[in-house]
PDB file of C-alpha atoms in Angstrom:
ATOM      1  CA  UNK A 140     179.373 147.728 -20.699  1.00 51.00           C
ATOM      2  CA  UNK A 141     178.837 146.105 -24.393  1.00 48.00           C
ATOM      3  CA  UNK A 142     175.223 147.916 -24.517  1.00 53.00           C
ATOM      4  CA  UNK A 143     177.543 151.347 -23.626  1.00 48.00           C
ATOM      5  CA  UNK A 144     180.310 150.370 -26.244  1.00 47.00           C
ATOM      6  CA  UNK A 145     177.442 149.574 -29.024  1.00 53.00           C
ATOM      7  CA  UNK A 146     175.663 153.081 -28.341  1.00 54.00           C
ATOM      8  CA  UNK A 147     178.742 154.980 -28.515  1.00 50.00           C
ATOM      9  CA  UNK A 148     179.564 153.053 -31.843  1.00 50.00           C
ATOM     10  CA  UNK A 149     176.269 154.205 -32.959  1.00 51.00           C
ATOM     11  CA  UNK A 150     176.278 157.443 -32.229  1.00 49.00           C
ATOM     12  CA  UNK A 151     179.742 157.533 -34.187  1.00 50.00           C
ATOM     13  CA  UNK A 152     178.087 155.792 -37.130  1.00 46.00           C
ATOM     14  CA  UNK A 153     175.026 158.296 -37.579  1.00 47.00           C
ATOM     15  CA  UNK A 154     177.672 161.160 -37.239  1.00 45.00           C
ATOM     16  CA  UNK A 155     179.679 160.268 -40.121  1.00 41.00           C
ATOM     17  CA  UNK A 156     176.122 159.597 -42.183  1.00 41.00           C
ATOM     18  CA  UNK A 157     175.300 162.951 -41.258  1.00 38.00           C
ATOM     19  CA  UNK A 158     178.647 164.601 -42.329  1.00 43.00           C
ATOM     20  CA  UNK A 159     177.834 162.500 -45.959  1.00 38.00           C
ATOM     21  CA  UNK A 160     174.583 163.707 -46.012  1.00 41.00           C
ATOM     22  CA  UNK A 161     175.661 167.512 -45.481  1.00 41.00           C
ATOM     23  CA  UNK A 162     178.984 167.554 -47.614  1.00 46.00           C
ATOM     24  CA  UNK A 163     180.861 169.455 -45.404  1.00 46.00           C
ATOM     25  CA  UNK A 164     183.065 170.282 -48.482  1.00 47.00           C
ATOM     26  CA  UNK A 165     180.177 172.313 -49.826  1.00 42.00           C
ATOM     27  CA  UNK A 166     180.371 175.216 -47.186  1.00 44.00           C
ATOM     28  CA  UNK A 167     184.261 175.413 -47.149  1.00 47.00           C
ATOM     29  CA  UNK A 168     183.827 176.072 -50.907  1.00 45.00           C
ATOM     30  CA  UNK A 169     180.981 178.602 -50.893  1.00 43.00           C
ATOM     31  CA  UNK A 170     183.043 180.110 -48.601  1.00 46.00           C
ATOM     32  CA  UNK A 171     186.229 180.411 -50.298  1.00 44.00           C
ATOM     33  CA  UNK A 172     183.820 181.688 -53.480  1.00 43.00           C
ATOM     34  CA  UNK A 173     182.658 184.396 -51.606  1.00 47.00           C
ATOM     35  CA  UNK A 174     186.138 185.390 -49.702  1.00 65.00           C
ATOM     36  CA  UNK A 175     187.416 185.120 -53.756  1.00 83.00           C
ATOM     37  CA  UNK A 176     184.982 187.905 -54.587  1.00 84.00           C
ATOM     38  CA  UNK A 177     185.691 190.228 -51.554  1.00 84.00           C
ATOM     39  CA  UNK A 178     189.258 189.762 -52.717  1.00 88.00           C
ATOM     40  CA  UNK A 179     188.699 190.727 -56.347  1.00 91.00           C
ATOM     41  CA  UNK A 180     186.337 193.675 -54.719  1.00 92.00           C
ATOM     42  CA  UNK A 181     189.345 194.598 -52.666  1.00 92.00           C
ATOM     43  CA  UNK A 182     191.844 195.011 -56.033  1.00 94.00           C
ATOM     44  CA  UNK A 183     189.286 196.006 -57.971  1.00 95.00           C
ATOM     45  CA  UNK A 184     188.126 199.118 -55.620  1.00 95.00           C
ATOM     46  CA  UNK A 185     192.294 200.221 -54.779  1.00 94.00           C
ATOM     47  CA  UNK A 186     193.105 200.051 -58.626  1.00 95.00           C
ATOM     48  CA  UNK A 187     190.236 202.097 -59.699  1.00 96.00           C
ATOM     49  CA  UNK A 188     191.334 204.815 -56.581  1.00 95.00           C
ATOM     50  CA  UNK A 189     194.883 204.957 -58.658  1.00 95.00           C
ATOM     51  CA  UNK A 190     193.010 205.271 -61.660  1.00 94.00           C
ATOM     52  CA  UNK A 191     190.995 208.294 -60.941  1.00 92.00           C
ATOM     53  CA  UNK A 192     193.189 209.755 -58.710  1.00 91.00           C
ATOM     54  CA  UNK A 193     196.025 209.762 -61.653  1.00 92.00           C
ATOM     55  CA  UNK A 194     193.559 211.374 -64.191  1.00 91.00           C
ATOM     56  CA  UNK A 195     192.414 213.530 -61.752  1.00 88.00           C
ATOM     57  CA  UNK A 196     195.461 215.460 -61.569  1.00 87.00           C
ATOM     58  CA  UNK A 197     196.813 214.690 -65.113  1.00 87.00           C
ATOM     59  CA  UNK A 198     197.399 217.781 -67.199  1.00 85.00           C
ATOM     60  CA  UNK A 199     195.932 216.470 -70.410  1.00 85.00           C
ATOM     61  CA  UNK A 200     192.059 216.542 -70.223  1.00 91.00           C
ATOM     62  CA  UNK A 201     192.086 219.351 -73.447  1.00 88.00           C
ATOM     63  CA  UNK A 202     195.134 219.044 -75.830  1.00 88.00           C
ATOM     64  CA  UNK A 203     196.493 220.843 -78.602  1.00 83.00           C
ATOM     65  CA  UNK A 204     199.215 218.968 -81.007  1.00 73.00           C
ATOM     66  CA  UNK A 205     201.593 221.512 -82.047  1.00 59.00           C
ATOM     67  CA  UNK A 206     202.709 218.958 -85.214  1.00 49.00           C
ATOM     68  CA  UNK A 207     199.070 218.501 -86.364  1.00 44.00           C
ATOM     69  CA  UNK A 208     198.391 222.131 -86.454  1.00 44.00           C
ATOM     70  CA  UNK A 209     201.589 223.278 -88.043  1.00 45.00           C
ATOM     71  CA  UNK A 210     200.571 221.619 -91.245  1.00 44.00           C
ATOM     72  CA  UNK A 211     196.851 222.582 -90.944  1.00 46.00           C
ATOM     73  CA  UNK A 212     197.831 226.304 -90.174  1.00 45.00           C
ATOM     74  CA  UNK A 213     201.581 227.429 -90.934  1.00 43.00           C
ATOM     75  CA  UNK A 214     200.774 229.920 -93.599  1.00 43.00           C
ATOM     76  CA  UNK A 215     197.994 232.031 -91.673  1.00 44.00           C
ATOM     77  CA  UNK A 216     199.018 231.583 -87.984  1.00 43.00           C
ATOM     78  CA  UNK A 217     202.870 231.376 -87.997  1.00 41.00           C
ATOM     79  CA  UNK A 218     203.184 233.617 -85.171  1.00 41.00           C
ATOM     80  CA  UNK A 219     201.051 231.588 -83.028  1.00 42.00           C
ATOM     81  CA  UNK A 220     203.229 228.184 -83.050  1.00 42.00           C
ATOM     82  CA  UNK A 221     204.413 229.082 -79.456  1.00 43.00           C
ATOM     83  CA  UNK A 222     200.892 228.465 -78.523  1.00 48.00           C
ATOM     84  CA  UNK A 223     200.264 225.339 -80.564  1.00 57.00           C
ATOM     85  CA  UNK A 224     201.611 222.798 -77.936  1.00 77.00           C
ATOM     86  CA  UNK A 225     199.367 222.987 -74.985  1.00 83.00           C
ATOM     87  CA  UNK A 226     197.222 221.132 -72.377  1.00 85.00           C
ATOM     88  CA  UNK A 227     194.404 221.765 -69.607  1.00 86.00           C
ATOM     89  CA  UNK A 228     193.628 219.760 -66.683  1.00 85.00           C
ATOM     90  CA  UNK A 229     191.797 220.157 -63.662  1.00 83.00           C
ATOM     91  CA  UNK A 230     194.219 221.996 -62.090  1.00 79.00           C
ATOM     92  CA  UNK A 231     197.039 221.856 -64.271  1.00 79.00           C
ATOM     93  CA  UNK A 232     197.902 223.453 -67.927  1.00 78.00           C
ATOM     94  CA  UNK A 233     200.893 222.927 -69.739  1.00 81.00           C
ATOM     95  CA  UNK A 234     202.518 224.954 -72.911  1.00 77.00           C
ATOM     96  CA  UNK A 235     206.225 224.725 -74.753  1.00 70.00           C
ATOM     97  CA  UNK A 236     208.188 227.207 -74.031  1.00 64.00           C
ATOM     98  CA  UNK A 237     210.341 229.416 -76.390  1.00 58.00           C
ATOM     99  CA  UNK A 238     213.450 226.697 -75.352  1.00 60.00           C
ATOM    100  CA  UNK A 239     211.275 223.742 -76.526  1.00 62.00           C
ATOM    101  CA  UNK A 240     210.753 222.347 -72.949  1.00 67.00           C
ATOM    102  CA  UNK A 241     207.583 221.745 -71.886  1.00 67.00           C
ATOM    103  CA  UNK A 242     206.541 223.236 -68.692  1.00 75.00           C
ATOM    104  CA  UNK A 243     203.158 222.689 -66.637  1.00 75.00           C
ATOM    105  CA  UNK A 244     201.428 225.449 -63.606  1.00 73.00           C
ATOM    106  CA  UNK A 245     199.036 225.115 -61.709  1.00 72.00           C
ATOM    107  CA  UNK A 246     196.270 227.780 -62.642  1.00 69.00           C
ATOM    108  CA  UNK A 247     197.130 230.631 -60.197  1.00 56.00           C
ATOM    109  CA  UNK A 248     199.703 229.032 -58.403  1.00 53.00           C
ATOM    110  CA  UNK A 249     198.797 226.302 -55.163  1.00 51.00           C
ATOM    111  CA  UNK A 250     196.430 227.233 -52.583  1.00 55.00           C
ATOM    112  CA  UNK A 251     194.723 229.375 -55.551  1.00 67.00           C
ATOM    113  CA  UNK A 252     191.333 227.598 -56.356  1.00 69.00           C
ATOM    114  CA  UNK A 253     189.668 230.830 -57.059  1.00 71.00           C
ATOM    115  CA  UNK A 254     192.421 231.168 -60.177  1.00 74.00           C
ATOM    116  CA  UNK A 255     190.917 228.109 -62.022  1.00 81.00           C
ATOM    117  CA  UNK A 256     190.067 230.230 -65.118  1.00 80.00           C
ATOM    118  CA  UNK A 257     186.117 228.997 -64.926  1.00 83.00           C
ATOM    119  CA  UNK A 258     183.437 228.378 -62.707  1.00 87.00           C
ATOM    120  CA  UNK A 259     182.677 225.084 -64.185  1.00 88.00           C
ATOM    121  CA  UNK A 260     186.645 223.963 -63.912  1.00 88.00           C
ATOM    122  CA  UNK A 261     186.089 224.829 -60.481  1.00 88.00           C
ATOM    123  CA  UNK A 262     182.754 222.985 -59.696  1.00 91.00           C
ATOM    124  CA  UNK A 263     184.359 219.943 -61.803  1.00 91.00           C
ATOM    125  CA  UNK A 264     187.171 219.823 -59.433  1.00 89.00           C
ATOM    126  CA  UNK A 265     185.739 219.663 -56.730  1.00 91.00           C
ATOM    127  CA  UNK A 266     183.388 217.123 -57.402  1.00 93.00           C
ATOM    128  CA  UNK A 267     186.106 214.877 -59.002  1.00 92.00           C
ATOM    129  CA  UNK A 268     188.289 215.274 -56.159  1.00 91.00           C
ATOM    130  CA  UNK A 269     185.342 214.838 -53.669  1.00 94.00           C
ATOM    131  CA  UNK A 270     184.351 211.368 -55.286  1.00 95.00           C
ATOM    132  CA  UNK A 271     187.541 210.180 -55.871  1.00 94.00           C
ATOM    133  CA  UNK A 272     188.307 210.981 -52.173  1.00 95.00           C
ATOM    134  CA  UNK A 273     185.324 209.274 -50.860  1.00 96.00           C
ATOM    135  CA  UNK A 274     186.128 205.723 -53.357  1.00 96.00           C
ATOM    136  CA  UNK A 275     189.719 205.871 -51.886  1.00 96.00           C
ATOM    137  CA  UNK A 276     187.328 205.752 -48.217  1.00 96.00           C
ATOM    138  CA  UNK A 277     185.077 202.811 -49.332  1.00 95.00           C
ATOM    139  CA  UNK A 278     188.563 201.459 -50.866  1.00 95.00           C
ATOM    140  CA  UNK A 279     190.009 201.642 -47.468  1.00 95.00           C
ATOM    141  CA  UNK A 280     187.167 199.722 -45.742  1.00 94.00           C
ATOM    142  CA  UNK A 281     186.998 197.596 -48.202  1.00 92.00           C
ATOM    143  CA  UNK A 282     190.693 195.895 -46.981  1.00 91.00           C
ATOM    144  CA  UNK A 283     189.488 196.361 -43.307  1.00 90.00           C
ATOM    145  CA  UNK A 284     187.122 193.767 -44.253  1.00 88.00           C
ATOM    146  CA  UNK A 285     189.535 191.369 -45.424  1.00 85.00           C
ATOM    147  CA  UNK A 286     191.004 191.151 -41.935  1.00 84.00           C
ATOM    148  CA  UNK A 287     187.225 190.909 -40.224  1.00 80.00           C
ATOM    149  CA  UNK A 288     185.896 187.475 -39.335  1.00 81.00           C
ATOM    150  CA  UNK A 289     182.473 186.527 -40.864  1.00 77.00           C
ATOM    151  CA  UNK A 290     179.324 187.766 -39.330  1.00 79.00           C
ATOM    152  CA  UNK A 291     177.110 191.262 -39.287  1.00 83.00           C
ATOM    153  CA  UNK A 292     180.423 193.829 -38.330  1.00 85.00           C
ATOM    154  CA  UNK A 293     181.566 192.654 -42.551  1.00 85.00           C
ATOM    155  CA  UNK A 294     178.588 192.490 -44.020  1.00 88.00           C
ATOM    156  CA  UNK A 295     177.501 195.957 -42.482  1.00 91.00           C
ATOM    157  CA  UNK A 296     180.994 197.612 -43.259  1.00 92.00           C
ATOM    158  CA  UNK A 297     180.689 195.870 -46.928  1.00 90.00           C
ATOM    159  CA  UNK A 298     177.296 197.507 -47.317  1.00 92.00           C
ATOM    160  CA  UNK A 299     178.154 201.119 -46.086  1.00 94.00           C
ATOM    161  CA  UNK A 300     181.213 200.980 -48.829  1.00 94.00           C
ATOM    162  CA  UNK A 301     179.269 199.734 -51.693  1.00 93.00           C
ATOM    163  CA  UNK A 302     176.861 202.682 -51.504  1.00 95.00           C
ATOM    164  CA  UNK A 303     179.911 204.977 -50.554  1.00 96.00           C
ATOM    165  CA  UNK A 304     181.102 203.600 -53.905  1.00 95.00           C
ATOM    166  CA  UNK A 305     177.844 203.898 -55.759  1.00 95.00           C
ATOM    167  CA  UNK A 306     177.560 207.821 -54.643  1.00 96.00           C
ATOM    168  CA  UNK A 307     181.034 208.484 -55.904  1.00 96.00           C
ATOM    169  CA  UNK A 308     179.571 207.037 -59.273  1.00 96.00           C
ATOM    170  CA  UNK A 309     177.266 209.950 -59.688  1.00 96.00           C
ATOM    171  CA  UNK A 310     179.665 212.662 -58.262  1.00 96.00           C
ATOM    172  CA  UNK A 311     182.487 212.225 -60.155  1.00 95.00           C
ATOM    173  CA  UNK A 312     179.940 211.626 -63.043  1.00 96.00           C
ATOM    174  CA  UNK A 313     178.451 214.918 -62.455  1.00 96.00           C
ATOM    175  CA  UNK A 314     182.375 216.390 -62.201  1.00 94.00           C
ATOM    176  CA  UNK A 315     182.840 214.852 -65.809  1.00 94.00           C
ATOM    177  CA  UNK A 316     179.874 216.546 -67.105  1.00 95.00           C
ATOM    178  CA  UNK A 317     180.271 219.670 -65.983  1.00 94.00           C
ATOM    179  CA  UNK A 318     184.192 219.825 -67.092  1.00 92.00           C
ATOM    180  CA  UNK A 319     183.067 221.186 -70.899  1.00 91.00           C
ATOM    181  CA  UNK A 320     181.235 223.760 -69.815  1.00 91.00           C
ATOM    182  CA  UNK A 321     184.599 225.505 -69.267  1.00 87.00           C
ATOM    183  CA  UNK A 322     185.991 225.366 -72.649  1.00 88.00           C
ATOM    184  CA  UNK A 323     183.881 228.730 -73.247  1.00 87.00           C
ATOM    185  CA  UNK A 324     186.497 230.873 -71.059  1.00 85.00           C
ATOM    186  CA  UNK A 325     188.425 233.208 -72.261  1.00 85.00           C
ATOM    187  CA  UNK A 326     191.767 231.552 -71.765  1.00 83.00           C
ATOM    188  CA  UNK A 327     190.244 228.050 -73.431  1.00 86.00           C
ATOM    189  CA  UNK A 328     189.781 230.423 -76.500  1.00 86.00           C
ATOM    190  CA  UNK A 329     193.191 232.122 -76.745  1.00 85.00           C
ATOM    191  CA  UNK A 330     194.940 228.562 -77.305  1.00 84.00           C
ATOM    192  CA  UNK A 331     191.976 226.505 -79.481  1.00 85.00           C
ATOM    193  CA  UNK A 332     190.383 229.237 -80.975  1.00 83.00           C
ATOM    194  CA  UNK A 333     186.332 229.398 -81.364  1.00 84.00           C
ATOM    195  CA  UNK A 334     185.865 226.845 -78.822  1.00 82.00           C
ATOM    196  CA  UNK A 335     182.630 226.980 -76.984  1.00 85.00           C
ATOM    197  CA  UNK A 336     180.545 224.490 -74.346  1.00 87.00           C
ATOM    198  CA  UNK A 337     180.893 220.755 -75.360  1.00 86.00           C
ATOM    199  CA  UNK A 338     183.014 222.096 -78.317  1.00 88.00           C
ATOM    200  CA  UNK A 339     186.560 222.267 -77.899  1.00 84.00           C
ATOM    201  CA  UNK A 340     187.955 223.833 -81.293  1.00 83.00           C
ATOM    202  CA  UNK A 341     191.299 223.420 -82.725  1.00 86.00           C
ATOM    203  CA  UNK A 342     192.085 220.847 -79.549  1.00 87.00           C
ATOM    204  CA  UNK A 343     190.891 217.627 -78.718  1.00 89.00           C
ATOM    205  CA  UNK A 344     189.711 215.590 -75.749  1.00 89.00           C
ATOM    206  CA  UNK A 345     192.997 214.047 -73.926  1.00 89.00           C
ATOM    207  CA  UNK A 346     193.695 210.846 -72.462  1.00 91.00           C
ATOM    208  CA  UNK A 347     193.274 212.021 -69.220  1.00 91.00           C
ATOM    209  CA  UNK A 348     189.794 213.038 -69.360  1.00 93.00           C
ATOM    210  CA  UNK A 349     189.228 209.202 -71.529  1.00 94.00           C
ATOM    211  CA  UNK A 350     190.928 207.954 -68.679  1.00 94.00           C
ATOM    212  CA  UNK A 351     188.924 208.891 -65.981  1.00 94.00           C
ATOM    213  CA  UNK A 352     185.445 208.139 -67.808  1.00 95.00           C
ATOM    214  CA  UNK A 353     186.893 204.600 -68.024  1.00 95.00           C
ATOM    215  CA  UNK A 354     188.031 204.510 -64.624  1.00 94.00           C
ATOM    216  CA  UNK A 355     183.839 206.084 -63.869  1.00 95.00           C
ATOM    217  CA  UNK A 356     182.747 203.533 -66.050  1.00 95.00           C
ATOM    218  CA  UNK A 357     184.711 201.041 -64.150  1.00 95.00           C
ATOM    219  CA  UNK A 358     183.185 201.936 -60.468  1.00 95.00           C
ATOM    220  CA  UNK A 359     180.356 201.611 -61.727  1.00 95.00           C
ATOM    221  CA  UNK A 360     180.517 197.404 -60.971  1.00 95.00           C
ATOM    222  CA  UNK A 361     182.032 198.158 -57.217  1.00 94.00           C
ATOM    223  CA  UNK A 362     178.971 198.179 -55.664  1.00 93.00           C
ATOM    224  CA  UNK A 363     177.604 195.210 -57.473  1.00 92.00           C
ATOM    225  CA  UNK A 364     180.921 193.085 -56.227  1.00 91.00           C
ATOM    226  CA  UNK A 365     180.321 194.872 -52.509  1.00 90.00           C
ATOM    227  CA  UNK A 366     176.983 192.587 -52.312  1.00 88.00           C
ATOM    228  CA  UNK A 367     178.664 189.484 -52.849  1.00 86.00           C
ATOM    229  CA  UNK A 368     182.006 190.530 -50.666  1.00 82.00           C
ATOM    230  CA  UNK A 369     181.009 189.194 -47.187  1.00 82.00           C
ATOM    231  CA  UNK A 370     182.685 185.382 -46.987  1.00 72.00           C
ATOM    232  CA  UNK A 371     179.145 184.167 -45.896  1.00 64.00           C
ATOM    233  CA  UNK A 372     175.563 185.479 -46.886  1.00 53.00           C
ATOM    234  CA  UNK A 373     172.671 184.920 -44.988  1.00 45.00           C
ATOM    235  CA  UNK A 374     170.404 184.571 -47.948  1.00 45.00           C
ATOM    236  CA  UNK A 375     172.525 184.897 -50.987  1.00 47.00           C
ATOM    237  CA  UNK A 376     170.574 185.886 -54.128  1.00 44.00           C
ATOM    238  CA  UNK A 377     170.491 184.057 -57.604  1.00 49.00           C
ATOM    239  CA  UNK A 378     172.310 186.238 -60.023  1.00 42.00           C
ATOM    240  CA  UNK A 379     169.426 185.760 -62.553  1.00 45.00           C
ATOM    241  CA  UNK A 380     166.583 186.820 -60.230  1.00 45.00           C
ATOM    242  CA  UNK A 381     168.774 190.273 -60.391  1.00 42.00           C
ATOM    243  CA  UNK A 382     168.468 190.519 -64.020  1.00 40.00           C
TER     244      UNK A 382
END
């Protein structure tokens, strides 16, 4: 009975060396690091979808300023101030009216794509709208995997959104670059004048286009976070062995 007693007390002692020996608060804590960063991925990823998805369909990716070009040109184009005030987007272009309001269309009316005054508007639109739809996808999986216990199912779903992530990178990219190809059309030119590819004349680049090369530039770090995401790694890798 004693020698039974004096092995179980043993046994008891070596566990709690063992526990010491492991800090058990180490794991808990690389955990909660890594659960930190899936979080952050998580806000991150739905914040940059409401990003692009607002620029997307903003009006003001080309911009005239009817104040600034009053001064510049009241003498020699006084008949054209009802054209000064205007804006392209994507699909969107807005002008002031004779009553001073400001009114925005859609190029050809909804359900029109083959309106969009240039072939390069149109290509641009649909890759923008393409990537941002599939980041708003990898966004979506991205909270599924908040809800998923540890193990291959998260780490494989945080893998597949990371390169859905990195592939909307390089199409909305591609969207962006082929945007100012359009500023040679024919409509382009009746508002800002001799404006050709990459040149955009008497307007200016808008906030909305700024905006969503920001919100690009942005997305560009989701896939980076979408490594580190799952709450455990089987082999984690040292950030400076990645640089």
């Amino acid at each position: 009975m004693h020698s039974l007693l004096g092995r179980e007390k043993k046994e008891e002692e070596a566990g709690f060396g063992i526990d010491l020996g492991l800090s058990p608060g180490f794991l808990p804590q690389a955990a909660t690091m890594f659960s930190c960063v899936g979080c952050f991925w998580v806000l991150l990823s739905s914040a940059l979808v409401a990003v692009c998805s607002f620029s997307f369909i903003s009006p003001a990716w080309i911009v005239k300023d009817q104040l600034r070009n009053n001064h510049q040109h009241h003498q020699h184009h006084h008949h054209h101030n009802n054209k000064d005030s205007v804006s392209f987007g994507l699909l969107w272009h807005c002008s002031e009216s004779l009553d001073h309001m400001y009114r925005c269309y859609t190029f050809g009316g909804l359900g029109k794509f083959a309106e969009i005054p240039s072939s390069s508007w149109q290509t641009s639109a649909v890759l923008c709208s393409g990537g941002c739809a599939l980041l708003a996808v990898s966004s979506l999986l991205a909270i599924i995997t908040i809800f998923l216990p540890s193990g291959g199912c998260e780490r494989r779903i945080c893998t597949l959104a990371g390169y859905m992530q990195m592939a909307s990178v390089f199409i909305m990219a591609a969207g962006l670059l082929v945007y100012p190809f359009g500023l040679n059309s024919s409509l382009v030119r009746s508002f800002c004048g001799d404006s050709d590819i990459y040149y955009a004349g008497e307007c200016q680049i808008g906030w909305g286009y700024m905006l969503a090369i920001v919100g690009v530039m942005l997305t560009v770090f989701l896939p980076f976070f979408a490594k580190y995401a799952p709450k455990e790694q089987l082999s984690p890798t040292p950030l400076p062995t990645l640089l």
